Each structure stands twice: as C-alpha cells, then as structure tokens.
Coordinates of C-alpha atoms and ligand atoms in Angstrom, one line a residue:
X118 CA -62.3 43.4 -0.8
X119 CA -60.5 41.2 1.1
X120 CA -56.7 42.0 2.0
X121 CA -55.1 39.4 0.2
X122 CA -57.2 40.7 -2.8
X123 CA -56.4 43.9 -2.0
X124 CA -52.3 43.2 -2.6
X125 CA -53.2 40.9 -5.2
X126 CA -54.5 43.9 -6.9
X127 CA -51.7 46.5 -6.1
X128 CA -49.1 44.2 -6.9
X129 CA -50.3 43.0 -10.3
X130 CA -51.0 46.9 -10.7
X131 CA -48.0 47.4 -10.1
X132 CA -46.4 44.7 -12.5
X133 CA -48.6 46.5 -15.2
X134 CA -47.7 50.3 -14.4
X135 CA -43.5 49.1 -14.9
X136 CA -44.3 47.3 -18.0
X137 CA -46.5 50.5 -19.2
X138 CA -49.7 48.8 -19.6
X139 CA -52.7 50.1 -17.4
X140 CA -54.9 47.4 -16.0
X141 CA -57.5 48.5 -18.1
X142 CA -55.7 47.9 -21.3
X143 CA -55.3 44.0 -20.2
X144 CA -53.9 42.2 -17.6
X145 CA -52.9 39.4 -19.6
X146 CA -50.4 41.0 -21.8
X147 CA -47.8 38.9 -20.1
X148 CA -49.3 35.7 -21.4
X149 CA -49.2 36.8 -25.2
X150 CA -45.4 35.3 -26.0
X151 CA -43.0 35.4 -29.4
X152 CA -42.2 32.3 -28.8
X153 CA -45.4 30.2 -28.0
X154 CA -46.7 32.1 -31.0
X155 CA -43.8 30.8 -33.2
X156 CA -44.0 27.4 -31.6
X157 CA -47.5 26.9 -32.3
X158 CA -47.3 28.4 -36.0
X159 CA -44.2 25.8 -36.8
X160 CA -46.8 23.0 -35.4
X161 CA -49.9 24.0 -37.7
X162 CA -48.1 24.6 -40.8
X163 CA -46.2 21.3 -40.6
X164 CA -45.7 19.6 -43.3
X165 CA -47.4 16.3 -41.9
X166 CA -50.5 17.9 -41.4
X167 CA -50.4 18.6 -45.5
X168 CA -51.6 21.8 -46.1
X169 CA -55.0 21.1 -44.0
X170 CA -57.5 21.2 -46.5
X171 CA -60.9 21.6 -45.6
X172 CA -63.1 17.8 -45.5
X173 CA -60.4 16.0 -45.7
X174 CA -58.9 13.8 -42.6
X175 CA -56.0 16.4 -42.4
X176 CA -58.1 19.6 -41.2
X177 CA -59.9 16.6 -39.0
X178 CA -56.2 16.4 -37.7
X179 CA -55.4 19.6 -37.7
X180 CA -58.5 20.2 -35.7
X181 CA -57.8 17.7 -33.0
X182 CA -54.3 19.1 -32.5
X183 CA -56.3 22.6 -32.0
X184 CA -58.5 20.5 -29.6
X185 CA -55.7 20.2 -27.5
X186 CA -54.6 22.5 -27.5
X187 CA -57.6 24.4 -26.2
X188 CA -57.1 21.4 -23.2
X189 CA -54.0 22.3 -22.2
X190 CA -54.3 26.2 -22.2
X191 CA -57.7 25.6 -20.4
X192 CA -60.3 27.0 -22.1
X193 CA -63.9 25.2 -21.6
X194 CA -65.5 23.2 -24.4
X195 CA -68.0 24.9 -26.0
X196 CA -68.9 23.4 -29.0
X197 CA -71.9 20.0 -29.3
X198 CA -72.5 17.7 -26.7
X199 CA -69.8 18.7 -24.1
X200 CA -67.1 18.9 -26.5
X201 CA -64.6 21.4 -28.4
X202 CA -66.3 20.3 -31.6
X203 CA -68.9 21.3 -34.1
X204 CA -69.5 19.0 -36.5
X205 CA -71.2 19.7 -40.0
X206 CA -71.3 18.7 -43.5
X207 CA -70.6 19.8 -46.8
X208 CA -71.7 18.7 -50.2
X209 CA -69.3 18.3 -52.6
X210 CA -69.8 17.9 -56.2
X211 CA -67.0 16.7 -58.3
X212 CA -66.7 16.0 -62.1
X213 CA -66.7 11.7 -62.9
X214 CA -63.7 10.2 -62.9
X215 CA -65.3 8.6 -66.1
X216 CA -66.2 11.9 -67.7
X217 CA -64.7 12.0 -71.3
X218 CA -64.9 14.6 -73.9
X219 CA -63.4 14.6 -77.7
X220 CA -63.4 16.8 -80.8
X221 CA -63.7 15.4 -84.1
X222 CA -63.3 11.8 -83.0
X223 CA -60.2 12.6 -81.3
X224 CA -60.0 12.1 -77.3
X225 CA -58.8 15.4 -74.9
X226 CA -57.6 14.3 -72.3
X227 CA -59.3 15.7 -68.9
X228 CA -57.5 18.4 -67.0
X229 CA -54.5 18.0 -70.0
X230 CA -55.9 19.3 -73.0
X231 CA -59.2 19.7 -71.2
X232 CA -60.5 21.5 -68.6
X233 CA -64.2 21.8 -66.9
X234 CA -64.8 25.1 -65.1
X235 CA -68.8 24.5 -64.7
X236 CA -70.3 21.2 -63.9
X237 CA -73.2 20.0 -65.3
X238 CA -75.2 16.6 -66.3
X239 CA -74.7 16.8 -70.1
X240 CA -74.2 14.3 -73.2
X241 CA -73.3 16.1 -76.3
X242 CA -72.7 15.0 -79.9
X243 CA -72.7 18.1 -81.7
X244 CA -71.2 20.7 -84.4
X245 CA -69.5 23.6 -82.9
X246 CA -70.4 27.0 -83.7
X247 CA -66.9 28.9 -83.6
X248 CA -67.8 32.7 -82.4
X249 CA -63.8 34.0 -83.0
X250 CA -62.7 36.0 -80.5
X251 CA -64.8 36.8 -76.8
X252 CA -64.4 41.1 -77.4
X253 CA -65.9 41.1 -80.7
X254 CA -69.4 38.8 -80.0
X255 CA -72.3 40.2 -80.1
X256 CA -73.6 38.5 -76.6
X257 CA -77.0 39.9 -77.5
X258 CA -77.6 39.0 -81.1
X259 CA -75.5 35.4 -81.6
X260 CA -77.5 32.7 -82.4
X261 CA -76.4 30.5 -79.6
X262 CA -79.7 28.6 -78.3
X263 CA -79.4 24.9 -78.4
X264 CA -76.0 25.1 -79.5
X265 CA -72.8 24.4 -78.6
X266 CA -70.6 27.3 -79.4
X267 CA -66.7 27.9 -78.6
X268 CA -64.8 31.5 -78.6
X269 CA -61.7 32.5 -77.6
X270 CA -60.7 33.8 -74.5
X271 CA -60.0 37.8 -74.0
X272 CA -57.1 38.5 -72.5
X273 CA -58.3 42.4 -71.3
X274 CA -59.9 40.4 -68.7
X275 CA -56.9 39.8 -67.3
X276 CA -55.9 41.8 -64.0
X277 CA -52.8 41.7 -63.2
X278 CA -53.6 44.2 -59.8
X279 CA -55.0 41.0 -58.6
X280 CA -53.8 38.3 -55.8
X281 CA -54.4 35.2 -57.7
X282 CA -55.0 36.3 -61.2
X283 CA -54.7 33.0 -61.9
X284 CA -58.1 30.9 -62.0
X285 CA -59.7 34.5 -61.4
X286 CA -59.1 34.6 -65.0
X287 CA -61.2 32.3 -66.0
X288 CA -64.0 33.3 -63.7
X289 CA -63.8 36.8 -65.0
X290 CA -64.3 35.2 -68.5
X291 CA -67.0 33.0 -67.4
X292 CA -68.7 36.5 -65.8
X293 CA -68.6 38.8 -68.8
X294 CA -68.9 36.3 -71.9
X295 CA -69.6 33.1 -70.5
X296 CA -73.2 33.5 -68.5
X297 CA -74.6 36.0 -71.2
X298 CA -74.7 33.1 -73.7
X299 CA -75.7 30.5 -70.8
X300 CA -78.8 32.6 -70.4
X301 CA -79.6 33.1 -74.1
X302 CA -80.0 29.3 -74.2
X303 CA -76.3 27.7 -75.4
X304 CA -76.3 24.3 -75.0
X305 CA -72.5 24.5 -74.3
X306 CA -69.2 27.0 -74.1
X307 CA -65.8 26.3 -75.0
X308 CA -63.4 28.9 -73.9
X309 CA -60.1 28.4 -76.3
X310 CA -56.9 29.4 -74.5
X311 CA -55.0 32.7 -75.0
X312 CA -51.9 33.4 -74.0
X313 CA -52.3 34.6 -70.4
X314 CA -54.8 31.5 -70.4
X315 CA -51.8 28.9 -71.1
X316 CA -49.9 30.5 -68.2
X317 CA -52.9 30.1 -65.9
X318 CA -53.9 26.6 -67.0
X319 CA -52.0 24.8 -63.8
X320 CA -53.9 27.0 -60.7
X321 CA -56.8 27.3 -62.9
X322 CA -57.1 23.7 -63.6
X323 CA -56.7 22.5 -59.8
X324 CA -59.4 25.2 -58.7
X325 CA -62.1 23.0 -61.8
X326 CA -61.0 20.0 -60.3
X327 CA -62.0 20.6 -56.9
X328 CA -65.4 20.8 -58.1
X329 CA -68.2 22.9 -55.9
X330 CA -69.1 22.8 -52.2
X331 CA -72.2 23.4 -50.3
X332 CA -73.7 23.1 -46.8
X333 CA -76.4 20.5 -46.1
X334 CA -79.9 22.2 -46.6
X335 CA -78.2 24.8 -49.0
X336 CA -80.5 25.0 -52.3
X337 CA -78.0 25.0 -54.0
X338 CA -76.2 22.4 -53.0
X339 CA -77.0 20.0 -55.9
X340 CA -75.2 19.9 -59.6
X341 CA -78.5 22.0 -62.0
X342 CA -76.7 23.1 -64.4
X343 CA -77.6 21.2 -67.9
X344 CA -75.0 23.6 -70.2
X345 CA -71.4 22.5 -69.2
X346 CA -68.7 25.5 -69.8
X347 CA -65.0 23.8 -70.6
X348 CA -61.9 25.1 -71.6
X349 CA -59.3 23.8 -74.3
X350 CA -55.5 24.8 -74.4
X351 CA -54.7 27.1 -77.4
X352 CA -53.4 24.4 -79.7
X353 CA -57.1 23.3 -80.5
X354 CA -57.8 26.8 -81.8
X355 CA -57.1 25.4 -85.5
X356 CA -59.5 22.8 -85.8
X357 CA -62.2 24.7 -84.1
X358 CA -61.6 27.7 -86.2
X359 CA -62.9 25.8 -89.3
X360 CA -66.5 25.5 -87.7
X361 CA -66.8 22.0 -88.8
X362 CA -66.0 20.1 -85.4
X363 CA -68.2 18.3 -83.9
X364 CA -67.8 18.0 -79.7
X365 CA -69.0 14.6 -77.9
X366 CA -68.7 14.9 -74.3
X367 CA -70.2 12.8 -71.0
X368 CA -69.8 15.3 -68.3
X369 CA -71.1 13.3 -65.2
X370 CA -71.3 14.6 -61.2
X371 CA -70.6 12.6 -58.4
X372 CA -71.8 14.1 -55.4
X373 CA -70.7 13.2 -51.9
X374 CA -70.7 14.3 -48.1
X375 CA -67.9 16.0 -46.8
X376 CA -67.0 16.3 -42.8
X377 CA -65.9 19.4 -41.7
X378 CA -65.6 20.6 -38.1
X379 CA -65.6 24.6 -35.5
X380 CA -62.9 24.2 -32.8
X381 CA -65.2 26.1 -30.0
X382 CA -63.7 26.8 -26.4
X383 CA -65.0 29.1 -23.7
X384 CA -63.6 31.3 -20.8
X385 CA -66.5 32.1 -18.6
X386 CA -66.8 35.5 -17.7
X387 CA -66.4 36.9 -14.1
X388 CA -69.3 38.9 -14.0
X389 CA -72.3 37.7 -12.7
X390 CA -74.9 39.0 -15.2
X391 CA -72.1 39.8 -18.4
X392 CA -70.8 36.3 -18.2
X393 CA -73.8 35.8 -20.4
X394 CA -72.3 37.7 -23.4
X395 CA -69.6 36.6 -25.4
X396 CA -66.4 38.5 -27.0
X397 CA -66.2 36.1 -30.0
X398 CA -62.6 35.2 -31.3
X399 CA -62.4 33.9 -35.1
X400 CA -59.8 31.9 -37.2
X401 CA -59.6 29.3 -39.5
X402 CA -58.2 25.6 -39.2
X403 CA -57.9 25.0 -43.2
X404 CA -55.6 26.1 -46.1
X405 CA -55.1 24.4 -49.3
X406 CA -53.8 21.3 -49.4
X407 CA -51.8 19.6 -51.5
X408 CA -51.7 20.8 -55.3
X409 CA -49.7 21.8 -58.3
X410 CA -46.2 22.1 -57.2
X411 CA -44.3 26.1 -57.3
X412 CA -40.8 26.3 -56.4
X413 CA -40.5 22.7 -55.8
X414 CA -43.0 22.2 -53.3
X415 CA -46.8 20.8 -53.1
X416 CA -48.0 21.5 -49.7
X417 CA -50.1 24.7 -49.4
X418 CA -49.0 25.3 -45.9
X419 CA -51.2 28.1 -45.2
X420 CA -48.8 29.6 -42.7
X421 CA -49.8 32.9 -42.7
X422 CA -53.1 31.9 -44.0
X423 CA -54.0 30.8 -41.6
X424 CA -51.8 29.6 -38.7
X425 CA -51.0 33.1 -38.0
X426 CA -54.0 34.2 -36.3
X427 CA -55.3 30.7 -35.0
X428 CA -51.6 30.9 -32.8
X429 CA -53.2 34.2 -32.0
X430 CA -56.1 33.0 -30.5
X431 CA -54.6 30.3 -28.3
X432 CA -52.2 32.9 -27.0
X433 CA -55.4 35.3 -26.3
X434 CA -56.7 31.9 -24.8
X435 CA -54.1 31.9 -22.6
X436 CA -54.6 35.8 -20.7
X437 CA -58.2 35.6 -20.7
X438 CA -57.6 31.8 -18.9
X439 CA -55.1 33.8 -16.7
X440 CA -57.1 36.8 -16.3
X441 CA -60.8 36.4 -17.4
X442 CA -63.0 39.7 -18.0
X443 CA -66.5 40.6 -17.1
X444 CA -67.9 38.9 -20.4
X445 CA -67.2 35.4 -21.6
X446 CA -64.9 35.1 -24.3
X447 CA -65.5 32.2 -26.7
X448 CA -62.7 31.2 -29.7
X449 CA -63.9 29.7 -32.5
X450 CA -61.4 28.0 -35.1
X451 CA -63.3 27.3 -38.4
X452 CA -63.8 24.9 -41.2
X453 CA -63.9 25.3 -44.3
X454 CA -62.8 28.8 -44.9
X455 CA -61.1 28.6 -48.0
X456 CA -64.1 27.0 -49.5
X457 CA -66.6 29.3 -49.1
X458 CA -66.4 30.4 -45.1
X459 CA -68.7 27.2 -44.4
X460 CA -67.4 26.9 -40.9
X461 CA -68.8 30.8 -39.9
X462 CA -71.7 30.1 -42.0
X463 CA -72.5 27.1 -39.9
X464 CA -71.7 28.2 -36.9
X465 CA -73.4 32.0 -37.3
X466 CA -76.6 29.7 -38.1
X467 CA -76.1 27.2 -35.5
X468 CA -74.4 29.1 -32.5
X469 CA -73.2 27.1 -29.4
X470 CA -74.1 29.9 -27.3
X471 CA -77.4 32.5 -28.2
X472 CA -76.5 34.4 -31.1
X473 CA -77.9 37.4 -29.4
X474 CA -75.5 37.0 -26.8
X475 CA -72.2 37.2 -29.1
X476 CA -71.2 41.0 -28.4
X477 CA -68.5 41.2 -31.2
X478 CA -66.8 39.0 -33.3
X479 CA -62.6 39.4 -33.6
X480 CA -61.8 38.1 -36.7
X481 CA -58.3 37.1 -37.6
X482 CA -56.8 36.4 -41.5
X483 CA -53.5 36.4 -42.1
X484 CA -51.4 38.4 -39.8
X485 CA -47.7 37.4 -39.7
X486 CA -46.4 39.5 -43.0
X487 CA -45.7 42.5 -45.0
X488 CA -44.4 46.0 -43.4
X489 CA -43.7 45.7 -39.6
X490 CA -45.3 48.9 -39.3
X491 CA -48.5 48.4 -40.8
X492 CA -51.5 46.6 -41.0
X493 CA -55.2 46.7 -41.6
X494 CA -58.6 46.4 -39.9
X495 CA -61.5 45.8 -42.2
X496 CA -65.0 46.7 -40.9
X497 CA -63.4 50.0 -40.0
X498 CA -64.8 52.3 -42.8
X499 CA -68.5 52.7 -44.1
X500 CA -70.1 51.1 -45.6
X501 CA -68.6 47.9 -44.2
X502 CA -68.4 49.4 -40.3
X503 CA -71.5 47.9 -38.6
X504 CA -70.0 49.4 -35.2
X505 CA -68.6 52.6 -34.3
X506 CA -67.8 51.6 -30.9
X507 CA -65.9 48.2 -31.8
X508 CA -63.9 50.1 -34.1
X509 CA -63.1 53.1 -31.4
X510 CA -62.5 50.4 -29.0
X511 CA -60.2 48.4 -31.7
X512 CA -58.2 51.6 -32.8
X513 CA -57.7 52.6 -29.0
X514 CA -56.7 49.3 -28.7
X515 CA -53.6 49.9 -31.2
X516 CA -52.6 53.1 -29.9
X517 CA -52.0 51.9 -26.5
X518 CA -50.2 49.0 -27.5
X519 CA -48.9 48.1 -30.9
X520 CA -49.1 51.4 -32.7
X521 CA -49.7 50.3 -36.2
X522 CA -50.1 52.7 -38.7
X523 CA -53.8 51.5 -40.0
X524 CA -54.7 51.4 -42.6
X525 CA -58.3 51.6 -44.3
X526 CA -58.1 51.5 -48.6
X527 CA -59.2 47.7 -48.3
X528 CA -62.5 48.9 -47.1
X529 CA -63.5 50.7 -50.1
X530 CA -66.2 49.0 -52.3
X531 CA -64.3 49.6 -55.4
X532 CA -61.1 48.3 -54.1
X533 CA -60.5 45.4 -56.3
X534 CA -60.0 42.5 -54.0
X535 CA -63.3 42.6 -52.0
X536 CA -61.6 41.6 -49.3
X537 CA -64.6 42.4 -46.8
X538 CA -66.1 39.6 -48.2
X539 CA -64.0 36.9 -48.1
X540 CA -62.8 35.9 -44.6
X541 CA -65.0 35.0 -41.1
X542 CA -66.1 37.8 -40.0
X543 CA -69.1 38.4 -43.0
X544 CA -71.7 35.3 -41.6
X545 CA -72.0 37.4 -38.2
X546 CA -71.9 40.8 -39.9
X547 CA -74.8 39.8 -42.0
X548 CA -76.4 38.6 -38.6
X549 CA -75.8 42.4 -37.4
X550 CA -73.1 41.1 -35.0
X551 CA -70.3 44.2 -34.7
X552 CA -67.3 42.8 -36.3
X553 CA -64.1 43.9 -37.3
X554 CA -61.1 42.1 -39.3
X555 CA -57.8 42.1 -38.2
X556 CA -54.9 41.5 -41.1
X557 CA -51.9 41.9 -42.5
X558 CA -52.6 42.0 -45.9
X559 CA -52.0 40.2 -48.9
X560 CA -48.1 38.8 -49.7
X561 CA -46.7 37.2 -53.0
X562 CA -46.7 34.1 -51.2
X563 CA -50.4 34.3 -50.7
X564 CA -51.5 30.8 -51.6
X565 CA -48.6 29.4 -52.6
X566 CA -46.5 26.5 -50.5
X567 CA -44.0 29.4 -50.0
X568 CA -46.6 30.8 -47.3
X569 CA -44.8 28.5 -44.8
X570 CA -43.5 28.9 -41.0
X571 CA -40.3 29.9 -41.9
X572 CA -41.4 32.9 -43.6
X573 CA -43.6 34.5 -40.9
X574 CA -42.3 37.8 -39.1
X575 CA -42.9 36.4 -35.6
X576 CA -42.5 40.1 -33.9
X577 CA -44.7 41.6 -36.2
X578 CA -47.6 38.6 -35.4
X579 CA -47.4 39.1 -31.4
X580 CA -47.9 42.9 -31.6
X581 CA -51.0 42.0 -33.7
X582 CA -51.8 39.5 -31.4
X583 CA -51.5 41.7 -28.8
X584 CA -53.6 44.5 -30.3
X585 CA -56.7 41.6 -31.1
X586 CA -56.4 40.8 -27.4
X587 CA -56.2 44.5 -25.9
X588 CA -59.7 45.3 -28.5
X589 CA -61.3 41.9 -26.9
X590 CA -59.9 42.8 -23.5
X591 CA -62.1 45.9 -24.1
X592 CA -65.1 44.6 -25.2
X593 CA -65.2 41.7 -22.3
X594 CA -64.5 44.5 -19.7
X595 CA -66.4 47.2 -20.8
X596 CA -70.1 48.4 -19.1
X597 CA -72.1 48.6 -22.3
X598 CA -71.9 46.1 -25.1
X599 CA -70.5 47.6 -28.5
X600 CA -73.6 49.1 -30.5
X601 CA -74.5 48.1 -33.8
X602 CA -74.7 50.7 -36.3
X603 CA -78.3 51.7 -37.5
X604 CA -77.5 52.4 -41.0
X605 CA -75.1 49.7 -41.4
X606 CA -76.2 48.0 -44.8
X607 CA -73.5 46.0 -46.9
X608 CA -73.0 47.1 -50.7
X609 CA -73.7 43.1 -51.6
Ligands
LIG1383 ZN1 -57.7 32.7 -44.8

C-alpha cells in the first residue's frame, strides 16, 4: 500500500469511526442523502410523466429520465447493445372498440351497464338460464353446457381485510363460481351486481378494460377463451330473473404489441476475480396511469409505489460509484411491474450479465410509508427464505444502521395478500437466485392518485435506503457469495 493510500484509508476511517459507521458496514453512507432522495421522488411522481403506466410512451419517458439519471450519477450501461436499456415486448389483448352486447333487444352500454371481466371470441344469440343467487348453485349438478347462464354475485366473497377489495372482488367470484361452470361446458356467465358489486364497479371496470398482457413467446399470450364471462349492474336483475331473456353479444379481441423497457446500469467491481459477480438492485419504473378519478384526481402517481425505492437505488448508485466493493453491483429499474412483473420476468430470462453470476437480488417495493419504526423484509421466513446468509447479512444490516423493528407476518403462506408473490424479486427466486424484499408495507393510499410525493415520509425512506445499501454493501464485500438454501421450495 502505497502512502497516499495508506492516509487515504485512515482518514476515511476515520470519517466513518466519528459518524459511527465501521468501514465494513459501507463507506458510502455519506452519499445516501434526504434530500436527493426527496428530489428525485418529486421528479418521478410528477404529474407530467402521468402516472407511468407500463407500454405506454410515459414509462418510455419515465425510463429515459431514469437513463439519465444513471449518466449523471455514473453508473456504466449495462443493458443491449452498449446501452442502459432492455427492450422487450408485451402482448396485449384488449376487448373491440366495436364489441356490443344487449338483453332482450335492448343495448348495454360497454363499461356503463356492461362490463367484460374475461375476453374471449364469441357471438351469442341466446336464452339465459337465470341460476339465482352464486351460494346456493349447485356448481356440480347445473345444467350449464352450451348455455348461457347468469347468477348473482355473492357478497361473502367479499374481503374487506384486503388492499384493493375492489376488482379482487370480482376475481374471487370468477375463482369460486365462475370457472366451475366454465369447465362444465357454459357457453357464457353473467355475474349480476350485488351491493358491494355496485360499489366496486369503477376500479373493477378500469382493471376489464385494460384487458390481458403477455410476453412475446408466452403460450399464453393469445385471446383462447370461446366462453366470455361479463358483468351487469344490479338494476338488470329483474329482467333476468324471469328466465326469458335472450343475450346477443359480439365480444371481439384486438391484439397488439406493446414496448416496454429494464433501466440496467453497472458499477464494476474492484476485485479482480469478484468483479464477475453481481449484487443485483431491483425497482420498478411503472405505476398506473391515468384512471377513474378518487378525491379529485386521475393520475396514479405511484409515489410510493414505486418512486420510493427506484430514488433508492440511484442514491445506492451513487456510494457504490463513490466507493465500489469487491463484487459488481448492477441496478435494474423494471417494466411492467404492475402488470404482471414482465420487466423481472424478461430480464431473469434474458440477463445482461450471466445469470449464474447475479449473487443476490435487493428488491425494493414501496418504502416511503406507514410507522417510522417499522418495516418488512419478505424472503426472510420459510418457506419463502431461499438464503439464510442474505437474510443474516440483511438483518445485520438493520441493526447496525436503521434499527427497524422487522417484521415477518407477510411471509406466512396463509397471510392473505400473498405479497411474496407479487413484486420483483419472485422471477430470480424461482431461478434460485437469493433474494430478499425490502418494504414498507401496504398504506390506504395504496393505488390510489393519493400515493403522491407529497405524502412520502422522506426520513423514514433514507434509513431504508440506507439499510438496502448497507445489506448490498455486504454482499459486494463479502469473501463468499450468499448460499442458496437446499430446501428452499416455494408453496406455489
Ligand atoms: Zn410496486
């Protein structure tokens, strides 16, 4: 070591020992800022960049602006063809804009009185079999084959413990009545509106609208279904009750690509054989869009959700820059989330780097609200842990730094959001990559244009950026990548 080094060394040792942070624990603590991460949150989730949603030109825009930002901070493109950018495309299926649908000669009006929840190539002229209400069918025994049959919707199904009970309602209907009578042959099913139905109509109706997405190459990717499944608001209860209506519909698909796009930058590693590996950071560039208005306002801002942990990454970007570790670190802002994590999907399929080289994946979802003293890391309890030492490295992580209280009911299989399930991480768990989610949890603004910038808790989101980059400090620096679990086996 040279002696320039050598004072180098003390003196930044020294910088870290008066602000109680060991070397060890990360020199770039200094470079994870309130106000860069409030700076770059307010930028995201502006309202020009309207709500971001995924294929359209404003998560392209959205994802340029990440693009630079990447520039700026440093990091090295690591996504195709010398870029920051990873390209792919979805298929998206949408209901025709010249799909119509009538009872007894009269015409519903789509998305009004009207609503379809499952797509399918169908023209119907025919009687509808009226089954009363969903609870009391027999799903095994009603004569439903070739026929076009309409019940009304149960309102038990209805859990209010739920984020989003909203178009979950309908879903859950579809699960437990709906694809019973699909298989047993029905030709078509009309769910008739309850109560809690009417109230969900709105958030239900702009989730149908959107229609279905799918990666290129994905079987399923194509419209098959030949049995449509539609909803109609309580009022037509009365002439379906009679059993004398007779449904005509033309339910057509139109099916189109959709762009979406990674943000992928690099800091190499120091190391001259563990600059092969990468620590991989993970966040999302989409949120919702534009939709039905609450409280006034239409822009799903995805603040939170999630700005949060992208201005997370960029401030992580900037230590590692500063101060790189043994390992590379790559950051990888994805696509597509909300719509079915197609950017990790992609990318955990089609890696920049060699999958075998990605040592752990740091995912972040939503990480700016609830309790100050709180918050969660999924992938930290069985059966969804995949590595002990991530996770011992993760929850050392906090205790030197942030001191959350963590904690771990999100993990169970029975909880009943899922939650594992639903964010970046899963693609590279699946893979057998050791991965662990970092979050905040679940707010009332939670999909909503009220998850904005304004109502982020900025202190709260730099000590949880602080504990993702101490736990990828960690993994970049230490002499053994983290182990996967042997037993690790996901419940679905
Ligand atoms: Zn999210």
């Amino acid at each position: 070591m040279s002696e320039i080094a050598f004072f180098r060394r003390v003196a930044v040792t020294v910088i870290a020992w008066a602000s109680g942070n060991s070397l060890f624990a990360g020199p770039g603590l200094a470079e994870i800022r309130e106000a860069d991460l409030k700076r770059d949150v307010y930028a995201l989730a502006d309202p020009h960049f309207n709500g971001r949603s995924a294929g359209t030109i404003d998560e392209l825009k959205a994802a340029a602006w990440l693009a630079e930002r990447y520039r700026a901070i440093g990091l090295v493109p690591a996504g195709d063809d010398g870029t920051y950018f990873q390209y792919f495309t979805l298929w998206r299926n949408q209901l025709s804009e010249r799909a119509t649908v009538s009872l007894d000669g009269a015409p519903l009006e789509m998305w009004r009185d009207v609503a379809v929840a499952q797509l399918a190539h169908a023209t119907i002229d025919a009687p509808v079999v009226y089954l009363g209400p969903a609870a009391a069918v027999d799903l095994a025994a009603a004569e439903v084959a070739g026929r076009v049959v309409a019940l009304e919707a149960n309102p038990a199904e209805f859990n209010p413990a739920m984020s989003l009970p909203t178009w979950r309602y309908a879903r859950s209907q579809y699960t437990k009545y709906g694809l019973p009578l699909l298989r047993r042959g029905a030709a078509a099913i009309i769910f008739v509106n309850d109560e809690v139905g009417e109230k969900c109509w709105d958030d239900s109706v702009e989730n149908f609208k959107r229609g279905t997405y799918a990666l290129e190459g994905d079987p399923n990717a194509a419209v098959t279904a030949v049995a449509p499944v539609l909803w109609v608001r309580a009022a037509a209860k009365a002439r379906l009750q009679g059993g004398k209506a007779v449904l005509k519909a033309t339910l057509g698909v139109d099916r189109y690509p959709y762009p979406s796009v990674n943000v992928v930058g690099k800091v190499a590693g120091t190391d001259a054989k563990l600059a092969a590996e990468h620590v991989l950071y993970s966040g999302h560039t989409d949120a919702h869009g534009i939709r039905n208005p609450i409280k006034g306002d239409r822009i799903y801002h995805g603040a939170d959700d999630n700005c949060s942990a992208d201005a997370a990454l960029l401030a992580c970007a900037r230590a590692f820059v500063r101060h790189p570790g043994k390992r590379s670190v790559l950051f990888v802002i994805h696509g597509a989330e909300e719509r079915g994590l197609f950017g990790s999907r992609y990318y955990a399929a089609n890696p920049t780097v060699p999958a075998a080289s990605i040592v752990a994946v740091l995912n972040g979802e939503m990480i700016g609200r609830n309790d100050p003293k709180t918050a969660t890391l999924l992938g930290a309890t069985a059966p969804h842990k995949n590595s002990d030492a991530l996770v011992t490295m993760a929850l050392a992580a906090n205790a030197e730094g942030p001191g959350f209280t963590v904690e771990t009911a999100w993990d169970s299989p029975s909880h009943p959001e899922g939650w594992y399930f639903r964010s970046d991480h899963l693609p590279y768990a699946r893979l057998n990559i050791p991965a662990v989610m970092f979050t905040t949890l679940l707010h009332p603004d939670y999909h909503t244009p009220q998850d904005n910038a304004q109502n982020i808790d900025y202190a709260k989101l730099t000590r949880m950026t602080e504990w993702m980059y101490r736990t990828g400090w960690k993994v970049a620096d230490a002499a053994e990548r983290p182990a996967v679990n042997p037993d690790f086996k996901l419940e679905r």
